[in-house]
mmCIF file of C-alpha atoms and ligand atoms in Angstrom:
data_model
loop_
_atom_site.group_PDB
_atom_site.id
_atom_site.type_symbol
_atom_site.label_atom_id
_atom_site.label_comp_id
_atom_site.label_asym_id
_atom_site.label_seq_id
_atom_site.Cartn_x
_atom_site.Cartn_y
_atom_site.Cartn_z
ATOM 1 C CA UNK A 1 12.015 -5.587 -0.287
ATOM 2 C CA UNK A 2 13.810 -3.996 3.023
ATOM 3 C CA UNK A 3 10.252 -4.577 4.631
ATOM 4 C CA UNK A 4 11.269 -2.006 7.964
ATOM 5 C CA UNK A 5 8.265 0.091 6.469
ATOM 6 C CA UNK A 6 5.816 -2.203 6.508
ATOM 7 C CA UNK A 7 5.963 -3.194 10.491
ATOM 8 C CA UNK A 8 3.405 -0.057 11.347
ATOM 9 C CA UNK A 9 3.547 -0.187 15.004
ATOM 10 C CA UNK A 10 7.061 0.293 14.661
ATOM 11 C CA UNK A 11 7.141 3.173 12.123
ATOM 12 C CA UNK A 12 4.040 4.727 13.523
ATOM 13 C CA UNK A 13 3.457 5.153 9.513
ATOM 14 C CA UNK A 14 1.063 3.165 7.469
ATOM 15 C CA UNK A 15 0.250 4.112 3.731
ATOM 16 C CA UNK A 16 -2.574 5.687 2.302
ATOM 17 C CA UNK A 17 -4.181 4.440 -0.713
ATOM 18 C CA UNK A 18 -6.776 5.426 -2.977
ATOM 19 C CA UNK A 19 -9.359 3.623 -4.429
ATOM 20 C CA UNK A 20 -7.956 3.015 -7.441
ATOM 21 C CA UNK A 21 -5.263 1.431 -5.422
ATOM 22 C CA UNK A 22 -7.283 -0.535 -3.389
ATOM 23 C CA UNK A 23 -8.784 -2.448 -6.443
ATOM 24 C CA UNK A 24 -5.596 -3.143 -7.601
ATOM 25 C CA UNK A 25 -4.473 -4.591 -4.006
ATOM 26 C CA UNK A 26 -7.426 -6.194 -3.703
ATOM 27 C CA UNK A 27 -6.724 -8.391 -6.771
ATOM 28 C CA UNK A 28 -3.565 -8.908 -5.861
ATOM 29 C CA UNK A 29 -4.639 -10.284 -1.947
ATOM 30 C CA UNK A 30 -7.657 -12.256 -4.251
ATOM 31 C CA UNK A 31 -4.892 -14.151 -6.277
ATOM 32 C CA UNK A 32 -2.716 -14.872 -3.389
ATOM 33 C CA UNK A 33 -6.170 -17.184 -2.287
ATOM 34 C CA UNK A 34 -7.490 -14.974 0.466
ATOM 35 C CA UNK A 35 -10.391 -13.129 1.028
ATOM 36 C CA UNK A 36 -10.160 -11.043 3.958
ATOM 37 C CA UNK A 37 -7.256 -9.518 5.826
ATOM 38 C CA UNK A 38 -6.140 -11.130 9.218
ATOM 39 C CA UNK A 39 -4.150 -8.606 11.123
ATOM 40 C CA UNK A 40 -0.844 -8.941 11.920
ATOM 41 C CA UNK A 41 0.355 -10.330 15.279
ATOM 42 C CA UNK A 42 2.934 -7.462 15.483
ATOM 43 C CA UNK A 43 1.287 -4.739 14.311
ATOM 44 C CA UNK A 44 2.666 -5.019 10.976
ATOM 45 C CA UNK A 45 0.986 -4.615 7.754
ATOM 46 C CA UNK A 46 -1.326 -7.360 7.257
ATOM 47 C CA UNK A 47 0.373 -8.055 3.427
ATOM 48 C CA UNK A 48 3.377 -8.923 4.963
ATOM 49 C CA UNK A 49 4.171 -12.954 5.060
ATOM 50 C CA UNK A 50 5.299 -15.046 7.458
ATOM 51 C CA UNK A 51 8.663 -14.990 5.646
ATOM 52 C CA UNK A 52 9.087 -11.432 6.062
ATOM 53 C CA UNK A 53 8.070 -10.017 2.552
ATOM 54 C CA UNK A 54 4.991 -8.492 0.886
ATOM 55 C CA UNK A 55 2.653 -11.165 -0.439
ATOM 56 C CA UNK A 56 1.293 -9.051 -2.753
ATOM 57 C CA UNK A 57 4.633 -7.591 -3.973
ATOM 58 C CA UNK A 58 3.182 -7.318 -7.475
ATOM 59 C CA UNK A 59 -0.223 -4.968 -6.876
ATOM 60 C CA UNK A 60 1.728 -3.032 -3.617
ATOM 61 C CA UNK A 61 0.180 0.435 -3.462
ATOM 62 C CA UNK A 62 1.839 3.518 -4.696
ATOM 63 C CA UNK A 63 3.477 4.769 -1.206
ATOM 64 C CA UNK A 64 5.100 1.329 -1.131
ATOM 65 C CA UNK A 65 6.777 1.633 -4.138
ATOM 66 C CA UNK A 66 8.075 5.615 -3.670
ATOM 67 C CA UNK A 67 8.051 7.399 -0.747
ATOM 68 C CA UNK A 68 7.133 5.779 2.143
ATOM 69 C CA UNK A 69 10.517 3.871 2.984
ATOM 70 C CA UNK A 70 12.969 5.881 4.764
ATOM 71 C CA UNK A 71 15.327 2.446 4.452
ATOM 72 C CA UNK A 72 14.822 1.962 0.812
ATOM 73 C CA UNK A 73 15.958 5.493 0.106
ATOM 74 C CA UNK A 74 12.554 7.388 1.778
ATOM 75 C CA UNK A 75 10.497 9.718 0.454
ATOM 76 C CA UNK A 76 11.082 10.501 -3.684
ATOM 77 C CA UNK A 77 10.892 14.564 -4.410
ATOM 78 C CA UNK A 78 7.584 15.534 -4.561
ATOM 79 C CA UNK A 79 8.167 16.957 -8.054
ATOM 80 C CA UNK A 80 9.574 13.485 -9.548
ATOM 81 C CA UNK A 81 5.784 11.885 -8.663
ATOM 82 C CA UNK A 82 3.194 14.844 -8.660
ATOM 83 C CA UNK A 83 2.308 13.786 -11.871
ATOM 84 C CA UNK A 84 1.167 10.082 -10.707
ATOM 85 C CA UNK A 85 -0.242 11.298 -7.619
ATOM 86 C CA UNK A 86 -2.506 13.624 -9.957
ATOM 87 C CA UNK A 87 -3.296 10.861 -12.077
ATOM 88 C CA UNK A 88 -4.518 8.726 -9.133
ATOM 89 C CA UNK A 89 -6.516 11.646 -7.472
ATOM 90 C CA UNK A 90 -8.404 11.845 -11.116
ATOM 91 C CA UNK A 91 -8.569 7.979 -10.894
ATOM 92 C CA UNK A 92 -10.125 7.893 -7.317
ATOM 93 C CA UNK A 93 -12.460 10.688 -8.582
ATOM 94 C CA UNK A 94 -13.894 8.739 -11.539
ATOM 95 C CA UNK A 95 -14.263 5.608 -9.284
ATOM 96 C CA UNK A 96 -16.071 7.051 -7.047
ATOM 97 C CA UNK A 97 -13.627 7.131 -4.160
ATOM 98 C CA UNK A 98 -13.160 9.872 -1.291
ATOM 99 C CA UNK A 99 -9.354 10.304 -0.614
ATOM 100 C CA UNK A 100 -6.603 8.103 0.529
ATOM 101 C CA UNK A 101 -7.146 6.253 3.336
ATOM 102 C CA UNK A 102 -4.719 4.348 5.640
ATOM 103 C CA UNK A 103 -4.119 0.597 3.881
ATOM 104 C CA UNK A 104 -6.029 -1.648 5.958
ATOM 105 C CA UNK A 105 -9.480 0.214 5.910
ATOM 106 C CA UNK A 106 -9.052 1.115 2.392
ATOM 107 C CA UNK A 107 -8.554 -2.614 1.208
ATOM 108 C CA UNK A 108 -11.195 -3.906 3.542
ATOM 109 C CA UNK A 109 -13.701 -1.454 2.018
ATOM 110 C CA UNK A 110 -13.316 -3.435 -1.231
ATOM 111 C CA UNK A 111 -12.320 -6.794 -0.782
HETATM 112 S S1 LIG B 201 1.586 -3.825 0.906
HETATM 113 FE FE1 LIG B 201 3.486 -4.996 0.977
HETATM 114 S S2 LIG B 201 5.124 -3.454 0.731
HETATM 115 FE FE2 LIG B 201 3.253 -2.365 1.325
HETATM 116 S S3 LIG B 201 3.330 -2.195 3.555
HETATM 117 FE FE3 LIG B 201 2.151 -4.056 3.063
HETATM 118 S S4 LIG B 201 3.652 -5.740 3.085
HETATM 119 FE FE4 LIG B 201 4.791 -3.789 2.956
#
């Protein structure tokens, strides 16, 4: 909820998500009523409201929730999450997917 990670431009980070991921976003940015991603004015991730938090709180990917926010306590030990970034590789596998890719081209590519 700090939300520093999710202005890109300023970070010069933006997460990568798998297709597994992606799906799940996608429902998320689906229920919220929309059905294709405006980008933001500032460079920020195009999930992030007018009000300054994630409109899709609910479905954010994986690097969202654990190791992308340096503010929200940054990166969690690789060893406390190789087992769910496994799992997703295998999940991205079976759905057909080719690797993480950064947010905005990933959700686009299934919306
Ligand atoms: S999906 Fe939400 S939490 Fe993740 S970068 Fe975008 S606005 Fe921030």
């Amino acid at each position: 909820m700090r939300t520093r990670c999710c202005h890109f431009r300023l970070t010069g980070k933006t997460p990568l998500l798998t297709r597994g991921e992606a799906l799940f976003l996608a429902i998320g940015v689906r229920a919220s009523g929309r059905k294709n991603l405006k980008p933001h004015p500032e460079g920020a991730c195009p999930l992030l409201g007018r009000d300054g938090r994630c409109t899709v709180y609910a479905h954010r990917p994986f690097g969202c929730r654990t190791h992308f926010c340096e503010a929200a306590g940054g990166m969690y030990p690789r060893k406390h999450v190789a087992d769910l970034i496994q799992r997703l590789e295998a999940l991205d596998e079976k759905l057909g997917g080719d690797g993480s890719r950064p947010l905005e081209g990933a959700l686009a590519a299934v919306l």
